[in-house]
Short mmCIF file of C-alpha atoms and ligand atoms in Angstrom, two decimals:
data_model
loop_
_atom_site.label_atom_id
_atom_site.label_comp_id
_atom_site.label_asym_id
_atom_site.label_seq_id
_atom_site.Cartn_x
_atom_site.Cartn_y
_atom_site.Cartn_z
CA MET A 1 55.80 -62.23 -89.84
CA ILE A 2 52.57 -60.83 -88.41
CA LYS A 3 50.34 -63.64 -86.93
CA LYS A 4 46.64 -63.29 -87.11
CA ASN A 5 43.91 -64.07 -84.67
CA PHE A 6 46.46 -64.96 -82.03
CA SER A 7 45.57 -66.36 -78.59
CA LEU A 8 47.12 -64.48 -75.71
CA GLN A 9 46.47 -67.04 -73.08
CA TYR A 10 50.15 -67.90 -72.57
CA TYR A 11 51.11 -64.26 -72.99
CA ASN A 12 49.30 -62.86 -69.88
CA THR A 13 50.00 -64.25 -66.34
CA PHE A 14 46.43 -64.10 -65.45
CA GLY A 15 46.04 -66.79 -68.17
CA LEU A 16 42.99 -65.17 -69.72
CA ASN A 17 42.07 -66.59 -72.99
CA VAL A 18 41.72 -63.45 -75.12
CA LYS A 19 42.76 -63.07 -78.73
CA ALA A 20 44.68 -60.35 -80.65
CA ASP A 21 43.78 -59.65 -84.28
CA PHE A 22 47.44 -59.33 -85.06
CA PHE A 23 50.72 -60.32 -83.11
CA TYR A 24 54.27 -59.52 -84.04
CA GLU A 25 57.52 -60.38 -82.26
CA PHE A 26 60.66 -58.38 -83.13
CA ASN A 27 64.37 -58.66 -82.39
CA ASP A 28 65.77 -55.30 -83.35
CA VAL A 29 65.04 -51.94 -84.90
CA SER A 30 65.42 -53.32 -88.39
CA ASP A 31 62.41 -55.59 -87.81
CA LEU A 32 60.43 -52.50 -86.83
CA ILE A 33 61.49 -50.42 -89.83
CA SER A 34 60.27 -53.17 -92.20
CA LEU A 35 57.05 -53.70 -90.32
CA ASP A 36 54.05 -52.86 -92.41
CA TYR A 37 51.43 -51.38 -90.01
CA ASP A 38 49.70 -48.13 -89.88
CA PHE A 39 50.56 -47.01 -86.25
CA LYS A 40 49.14 -43.55 -86.68
CA ASN A 41 45.61 -44.82 -87.25
CA GLY A 42 45.66 -48.46 -86.15
CA LYS A 43 45.33 -49.75 -82.66
CA PHE A 44 48.40 -51.38 -81.06
CA PHE A 45 49.70 -52.55 -77.73
CA ILE A 46 53.32 -53.15 -76.59
CA LEU A 47 53.57 -56.39 -74.57
CA GLY A 48 56.25 -57.44 -72.15
CA GLY A 49 55.85 -60.53 -70.11
CA GLY A 50 52.14 -59.90 -69.60
CA SER A 51 52.63 -60.02 -65.88
CA ASN A 52 51.19 -56.64 -64.92
CA LEU A 53 48.15 -56.46 -67.09
CA LEU A 54 44.49 -57.39 -67.42
CA PHE A 55 43.18 -58.04 -70.90
CA THR A 56 39.52 -56.98 -70.48
CA ARG A 57 38.49 -58.39 -73.87
CA ASP A 58 39.90 -59.47 -77.28
CA PHE A 59 42.30 -56.90 -78.67
CA ASN A 60 41.31 -55.56 -82.03
CA GLY A 61 44.75 -54.32 -83.23
CA LEU A 62 48.32 -55.30 -83.22
CA VAL A 63 50.20 -56.66 -80.20
CA ILE A 64 53.93 -56.18 -80.51
CA LYS A 65 56.52 -57.94 -78.39
CA SER A 66 60.33 -57.77 -78.10
CA ILE A 67 62.24 -61.09 -78.20
CA ASN A 68 65.55 -59.40 -77.96
CA ASP A 69 67.47 -61.13 -75.09
CA LYS A 70 70.95 -59.90 -75.72
CA ILE A 71 73.27 -58.53 -73.02
CA ASN A 72 76.15 -56.25 -74.06
CA ILE A 73 78.85 -54.73 -71.87
CA VAL A 74 78.85 -51.06 -72.91
CA SER A 75 81.71 -49.98 -70.57
CA GLU A 76 83.20 -50.73 -67.25
CA ASP A 77 85.72 -49.42 -64.77
CA ASN A 78 86.97 -50.72 -61.47
CA ASN A 79 83.77 -49.90 -59.64
CA PHE A 80 80.87 -49.91 -62.14
CA ILE A 81 79.65 -51.86 -65.21
CA TYR A 82 77.11 -50.49 -67.73
CA LEU A 83 75.08 -53.35 -69.44
CA LYS A 84 72.77 -52.82 -72.43
CA VAL A 85 70.03 -55.38 -72.32
CA GLY A 86 67.35 -56.31 -74.88
CA ALA A 87 63.80 -55.45 -73.85
CA GLY A 88 62.68 -59.01 -74.22
CA PHE A 89 65.15 -60.39 -71.70
CA VAL A 90 63.23 -62.24 -68.94
CA TRP A 91 63.70 -60.05 -65.95
CA ASP A 92 64.66 -62.62 -63.41
CA ASN A 93 67.12 -64.30 -65.70
CA PHE A 94 68.78 -60.84 -65.93
CA VAL A 95 68.86 -60.58 -62.13
CA GLU A 96 70.34 -64.08 -61.88
CA TYR A 97 72.94 -63.20 -64.47
CA CYS A 98 73.97 -60.07 -62.55
CA VAL A 99 74.15 -61.99 -59.20
CA ASN A 100 76.23 -64.76 -60.71
CA ASN A 101 78.65 -62.21 -62.11
CA ASN A 102 78.74 -60.20 -58.79
CA TYR A 103 77.13 -57.18 -60.36
CA GLY A 104 75.18 -55.34 -57.58
CA GLY A 105 71.98 -53.27 -57.52
CA VAL A 106 69.22 -55.54 -58.88
CA GLU A 107 69.36 -58.41 -56.24
CA ASN A 108 66.36 -57.12 -54.32
CA LEU A 109 64.29 -57.20 -57.51
CA SER A 110 64.76 -61.05 -57.60
CA LEU A 111 61.91 -63.21 -58.91
CA ILE A 112 59.73 -60.32 -60.18
CA PRO A 113 57.94 -61.62 -63.21
CA GLY A 114 58.08 -59.88 -66.61
CA THR A 115 60.71 -58.53 -68.99
CA VAL A 116 63.55 -56.05 -68.95
CA GLY A 117 61.49 -53.51 -71.07
CA ALA A 118 58.70 -53.47 -68.56
CA SER A 119 61.10 -52.75 -65.70
CA ALA A 120 61.17 -49.14 -66.93
CA VAL A 121 57.57 -48.68 -67.81
CA GLN A 122 56.38 -49.73 -64.46
CA ASN A 123 59.47 -48.74 -62.53
CA ILE A 124 59.15 -52.16 -60.80
CA GLY A 125 60.07 -52.11 -57.06
CA ALA A 126 60.45 -54.35 -54.21
CA TYR A 127 62.16 -54.52 -50.71
CA GLY A 128 63.49 -51.01 -50.86
CA VAL A 129 64.79 -50.95 -54.40
CA GLU A 130 63.19 -49.64 -57.64
CA ALA A 131 64.32 -50.08 -61.22
CA LYS A 132 65.03 -46.33 -61.49
CA ASP A 133 67.90 -46.84 -59.05
CA ILE A 134 69.83 -48.76 -61.64
CA ILE A 135 68.46 -47.66 -65.12
CA SER A 136 70.95 -45.22 -66.84
CA LYS A 137 69.41 -45.10 -70.36
CA VAL A 138 66.33 -46.22 -72.13
CA TYR A 139 66.46 -47.00 -75.88
CA VAL A 140 63.20 -46.49 -77.60
CA TYR A 141 61.70 -46.61 -81.10
CA ASP A 142 58.96 -44.05 -81.98
CA LEU A 143 56.50 -46.26 -83.87
CA GLU A 144 54.58 -43.33 -85.28
CA ASN A 145 57.48 -41.27 -86.42
CA ASN A 146 59.92 -44.11 -87.27
CA ARG A 147 62.78 -42.78 -85.21
CA ALA A 148 65.10 -44.34 -82.57
CA GLU A 149 65.68 -42.19 -79.54
CA VAL A 150 67.61 -42.53 -76.21
CA LEU A 151 66.14 -41.33 -72.93
CA SER A 152 68.23 -40.58 -69.86
CA ASN A 153 67.12 -41.59 -66.44
CA LYS A 154 65.81 -38.11 -65.78
CA ASP A 155 63.86 -38.08 -68.94
CA CYS A 156 61.89 -41.02 -67.78
CA LEU A 157 60.31 -39.11 -64.81
CA PHE A 158 60.28 -42.12 -62.69
CA ASP A 159 58.10 -42.27 -59.59
CA TYR A 160 56.34 -45.06 -57.62
CA ARG A 161 55.17 -47.52 -60.25
CA TYR A 162 55.22 -44.69 -62.78
CA SER A 163 57.28 -43.40 -65.78
CA VAL A 164 56.93 -41.15 -68.77
CA PHE A 165 55.92 -44.32 -70.76
CA LYS A 166 52.66 -44.44 -68.85
CA LYS A 167 51.48 -41.20 -70.41
CA SER A 168 48.98 -42.14 -73.12
CA LYS A 169 50.58 -39.88 -75.78
CA ASN A 170 53.72 -42.01 -75.33
CA ASN A 171 52.33 -45.33 -76.13
CA ARG A 172 54.08 -44.95 -79.52
CA LEU A 173 57.45 -45.31 -77.71
CA LEU A 174 58.55 -48.95 -77.87
CA ILE A 175 61.47 -49.76 -75.42
CA THR A 176 64.03 -51.88 -77.48
CA ASP A 177 66.90 -51.97 -74.95
CA ILE A 178 67.80 -50.66 -71.38
CA GLU A 179 71.15 -49.65 -70.03
CA TYR A 180 71.70 -50.45 -66.44
CA LYS A 181 74.50 -49.20 -64.16
CA LEU A 182 75.56 -51.81 -61.62
CA THR A 183 78.40 -51.99 -58.98
CA LYS A 184 81.33 -54.38 -59.26
CA ASN A 185 82.39 -53.91 -55.71
CA ASN A 186 81.38 -51.85 -52.69
CA HIS A 187 77.87 -52.92 -53.29
CA LYS A 188 75.30 -50.79 -51.63
CA TYR A 189 73.07 -53.43 -49.96
CA ASN A 190 69.49 -52.65 -49.24
CA ILE A 191 68.57 -54.92 -46.32
CA ASN A 192 66.43 -52.63 -44.11
CA TYR A 193 63.12 -54.14 -45.11
CA GLY A 194 61.91 -56.14 -41.97
CA ALA A 195 61.70 -59.60 -43.40
CA VAL A 196 64.82 -59.28 -45.37
CA LYS A 197 66.74 -58.19 -42.32
CA ASP A 198 65.37 -61.03 -40.29
CA LYS A 199 66.17 -63.76 -42.72
CA LEU A 200 69.71 -62.50 -43.23
CA LEU A 201 70.49 -62.75 -39.52
CA ASN A 202 73.47 -65.19 -39.14
CA LYS A 203 74.02 -65.11 -42.92
CA LYS A 204 76.91 -63.67 -44.85
CA ILE A 205 75.64 -60.44 -46.58
CA ASN A 206 76.37 -60.94 -50.31
CA LEU A 207 74.37 -60.74 -53.47
CA THR A 208 73.61 -64.42 -53.56
CA ASN A 209 72.33 -64.62 -50.06
CA ILE A 210 70.11 -61.55 -50.56
CA ARG A 211 68.70 -62.96 -53.85
CA ASP A 212 67.99 -66.28 -52.03
CA VAL A 213 66.41 -64.57 -49.07
CA ILE A 214 64.15 -62.43 -51.43
CA ILE A 215 63.15 -65.41 -53.46
CA ASN A 216 62.18 -67.11 -50.29
CA ILE A 217 60.02 -64.27 -49.03
CA ARG A 218 58.32 -63.85 -52.46
CA GLU A 219 57.59 -67.61 -52.67
CA SER A 220 55.98 -67.57 -49.26
CA LYS A 221 53.65 -64.62 -50.02
CA LEU A 222 53.07 -64.53 -53.66
CA PRO A 223 51.41 -67.18 -55.89
CA ASP A 224 53.49 -68.77 -58.65
CA VAL A 225 52.19 -67.47 -61.97
CA ASN A 226 52.67 -70.88 -63.48
CA ARG A 227 50.38 -72.44 -61.13
CA LEU A 228 47.82 -69.74 -60.27
CA GLY A 229 47.02 -67.00 -62.79
CA ASN A 230 47.75 -63.51 -61.20
CA ALA A 231 49.48 -60.27 -61.98
CA GLY A 232 51.29 -59.54 -58.67
CA SER A 233 49.97 -56.63 -56.67
CA PHE A 234 46.68 -55.80 -58.34
CA PHE A 235 46.36 -52.44 -56.59
CA LYS A 236 48.91 -49.71 -55.71
CA ASN A 237 49.49 -48.75 -52.06
CA PRO A 238 47.62 -45.57 -51.79
CA ILE A 239 49.46 -42.25 -50.74
CA VAL A 240 47.61 -39.89 -48.38
CA ASP A 241 48.25 -36.49 -46.81
CA LYS A 242 48.99 -36.03 -43.16
CA LYS A 243 45.43 -34.98 -42.33
CA LYS A 244 43.73 -38.03 -43.83
CA PHE A 245 46.52 -40.22 -42.30
CA LEU A 246 45.89 -38.96 -38.77
CA GLU A 247 42.15 -39.38 -39.10
CA LEU A 248 42.61 -42.92 -40.17
CA LEU A 249 45.29 -43.81 -37.50
CA GLN A 250 42.82 -42.48 -34.89
CA LYS A 251 40.07 -44.69 -36.12
CA PHE A 252 42.14 -47.67 -37.01
CA PRO A 253 45.22 -47.73 -34.56
CA SER A 254 46.66 -50.84 -36.30
CA LEU A 255 46.91 -49.15 -39.69
CA VAL A 256 50.00 -50.36 -41.67
CA TYR A 257 51.82 -47.43 -43.14
CA TYR A 258 55.07 -46.08 -44.39
CA LYS A 259 56.10 -42.43 -43.85
CA LEU A 260 57.29 -40.87 -47.11
CA SER A 261 57.75 -37.38 -45.75
CA ASN A 262 56.02 -35.18 -43.16
CA GLU A 263 53.09 -34.69 -45.52
CA ARG A 264 52.87 -37.93 -47.35
CA TYR A 265 52.16 -41.43 -46.03
CA LYS A 266 51.95 -44.60 -47.99
CA LEU A 267 49.34 -47.14 -46.71
CA ALA A 268 49.55 -50.95 -47.19
CA ALA A 269 46.55 -51.62 -49.47
CA GLY A 270 46.93 -55.24 -48.60
CA TRP A 271 46.07 -54.38 -44.96
CA LEU A 272 43.10 -52.32 -46.02
CA ILE A 273 41.77 -55.07 -48.17
CA GLU A 274 42.28 -57.80 -45.46
CA GLN A 275 40.59 -55.54 -42.81
CA ALA A 276 37.62 -55.15 -45.22
CA GLY A 277 37.24 -58.95 -45.07
CA PHE A 278 38.48 -59.94 -48.53
CA LYS A 279 41.51 -62.17 -47.69
CA GLY A 280 40.77 -65.46 -49.43
CA PHE A 281 37.50 -64.05 -50.73
CA SER A 282 36.09 -65.43 -54.13
CA LEU A 283 33.69 -64.16 -56.61
CA GLY A 284 32.98 -66.49 -59.40
CA ARG A 285 36.35 -67.73 -60.66
CA ALA A 286 38.32 -64.80 -59.42
CA GLY A 287 39.65 -64.57 -55.97
CA VAL A 288 41.76 -62.63 -53.39
CA TYR A 289 44.92 -64.62 -52.58
CA SER A 290 44.85 -66.02 -49.17
CA LYS A 291 48.46 -65.08 -48.15
CA GLN A 292 48.48 -61.53 -49.62
CA SER A 293 45.32 -59.62 -50.13
CA LEU A 294 46.83 -57.27 -52.63
CA VAL A 295 46.93 -60.14 -55.21
CA LEU A 296 44.02 -61.11 -57.23
CA ILE A 297 43.93 -64.63 -58.77
CA ASN A 298 42.31 -66.55 -61.62
CA LYS A 299 41.03 -69.65 -59.88
CA GLY A 300 40.84 -71.39 -63.16
CA GLY A 301 39.01 -70.46 -66.36
CA ALA A 302 38.13 -67.03 -65.21
CA GLU A 303 36.74 -64.52 -67.73
CA PRO A 304 38.12 -60.93 -67.71
CA ASN A 305 34.80 -59.72 -66.36
CA GLU A 306 35.02 -61.75 -63.26
CA ILE A 307 38.40 -60.21 -62.27
CA ILE A 308 36.94 -56.75 -63.05
CA LYS A 309 33.82 -57.41 -60.99
CA LEU A 310 35.91 -58.38 -58.00
CA SER A 311 38.25 -55.47 -58.39
CA ASP A 312 35.26 -53.12 -58.46
CA LYS A 313 33.78 -54.65 -55.37
CA ILE A 314 36.98 -54.25 -53.42
CA ILE A 315 37.54 -50.65 -54.49
CA GLU A 316 33.88 -49.82 -53.57
CA THR A 317 34.11 -51.47 -50.14
CA ILE A 318 37.47 -49.92 -49.34
CA PHE A 319 35.99 -46.59 -50.24
CA LYS A 320 33.11 -47.09 -47.98
CA LYS A 321 35.06 -48.26 -45.03
CA PHE A 322 38.12 -46.01 -45.20
CA SER A 323 37.11 -43.10 -47.69
CA ILE A 324 40.17 -44.01 -49.74
CA LYS A 325 39.99 -44.74 -53.48
CA ILE A 326 42.60 -47.42 -54.19
CA GLU A 327 43.62 -47.75 -57.82
CA PRO A 328 44.72 -50.73 -59.77
CA GLU A 329 48.35 -51.19 -60.38
CA VAL A 330 47.79 -53.48 -63.25
CA ILE A 331 47.19 -51.99 -66.63
CA PHE A 332 43.75 -52.61 -68.06
CA VAL A 333 43.93 -53.35 -71.88
N1 EPU B 401 49.35 -56.74 -45.33
C1 EPU B 401 48.29 -57.17 -44.64
N2 EPU B 401 47.48 -58.02 -45.17
C2 EPU B 401 47.77 -58.51 -46.49
C3 EPU B 401 48.86 -57.98 -47.15
C4 EPU B 401 49.65 -57.10 -46.51
O1 EPU B 401 48.11 -56.76 -43.48
O2 EPU B 401 46.95 -59.29 -46.98
C5 EPU B 401 50.28 -55.69 -44.56
C6 EPU B 401 51.40 -56.32 -43.73
O3 EPU B 401 51.43 -55.74 -42.51
C7 EPU B 401 52.65 -56.23 -44.49
C8 EPU B 401 52.40 -54.91 -45.17
O4 EPU B 401 50.99 -54.88 -45.44
O5 EPU B 401 53.76 -56.04 -43.61
C9 EPU B 401 53.09 -54.85 -46.41
O6 EPU B 401 52.94 -56.06 -47.28
P1 EPU B 401 54.13 -56.56 -48.19
O7 EPU B 401 55.43 -56.53 -47.44
O8 EPU B 401 53.71 -57.86 -48.74
O9 EPU B 401 54.26 -55.47 -49.28
P2 EPU B 401 53.10 -54.75 -50.09
O10 EPU B 401 53.06 -53.28 -49.72
O11 EPU B 401 51.80 -55.49 -49.99
C10 EPU B 401 54.57 -53.99 -52.07
C11 EPU B 401 54.73 -54.01 -53.66
C12 EPU B 401 55.12 -55.47 -54.01
C13 EPU B 401 56.57 -55.80 -53.35
C14 EPU B 401 56.45 -55.52 -51.85
C15 EPU B 401 57.80 -55.71 -51.20
C16 EPU B 401 53.04 -52.54 -54.35
C17 EPU B 401 51.78 -52.27 -55.03
N3 EPU B 401 53.46 -53.71 -54.12
O12 EPU B 401 53.64 -54.85 -51.61
O13 EPU B 401 55.21 -55.45 -55.45
O14 EPU B 401 56.99 -57.02 -53.77
O15 EPU B 401 55.92 -54.33 -51.44
O16 EPU B 401 58.57 -54.60 -51.42
O17 EPU B 401 53.80 -51.45 -54.18
C18 EPU B 401 54.00 -55.90 -57.35
O18 EPU B 401 54.17 -54.72 -57.59
O19 EPU B 401 53.46 -56.65 -58.17
C19 EPU B 401 54.49 -56.38 -56.12
C20 EPU B 401 54.37 -57.69 -55.71
#
């Protein structure tokens, strides 16, 4: 049933009290086929866990959300298992399920908020692993043409916090399920990230311990969405060319960066923001988290506008200081 004039306050981790004209939760494709909505002309938005977006105002259209939380084993052999998971499955519950069953590949993505569906849209990533490393297929339903389709990993054009689903012409593609390929043994552990390596010293390297260590690191740096409204990293880490990188390094020798190739360098936006004096800064009821400057927070009762003003101020200041235009990672709706 389509709900009307629906508050989204508990459906976005910033906790912003915005409303949607219409709201619809679905389980499977049959619910979509029977849905009476003009997707060609009407406005709509596909919602996951609401953990990577900023509602800038009330939404005058239909918000549609998967509540499919089924896991099916598609196939398996001695080394790999293929799992088809409903888009509405809570991401971290899926990671926990995998770790408990000794399926490897997702453990570094522990405690990321959101849903399975969003893992492909955003190509979520942390501590050296990205969703693209384990996604084998994405099942979608084309809302405008009423047609189910299956995309391969290649079709998804994954990149840093990017996929084909981010192209505006593709907003009609609703992800219904995702198939993941996970290891059953000979796990490829990814433990080179500094803090992960340090915390695993003297510990047995297995999926459970990696998950525990990562939960521990995240809890120490990132605010709990249940206590303090936020959407994780608010900005993307900017990627610059060698010329720009060398210029900056000369001016700011303590620059924090990661070399992607000889020509491309990823800079820690959190460092840039901290250097610009924003760590712990507040503007109205919006703030910059005191332990990780890449995270903007709702200090309680913030209006969308207050978050936007703070974001604009940060972008402007970073541009003045470093001549770099950082971009939001969260999606503005
Ligand atoms: N740093 C600072 N000051 C800060 C924050 C960071 O100086 O206030 C510097 C530190 O030197 C730190 C470095 O930046 O060592 C990197 O920080 P961190 O390890 O926290 O990672 P990040 O680059 O800030 C990215 C992702 C996170 C992900 C972590 C770990 C993006 C936009 N963010 O953050 O993802 O958990 O790496 O892999 O790529 C998210 O997308 O919501 C998210 C939390």
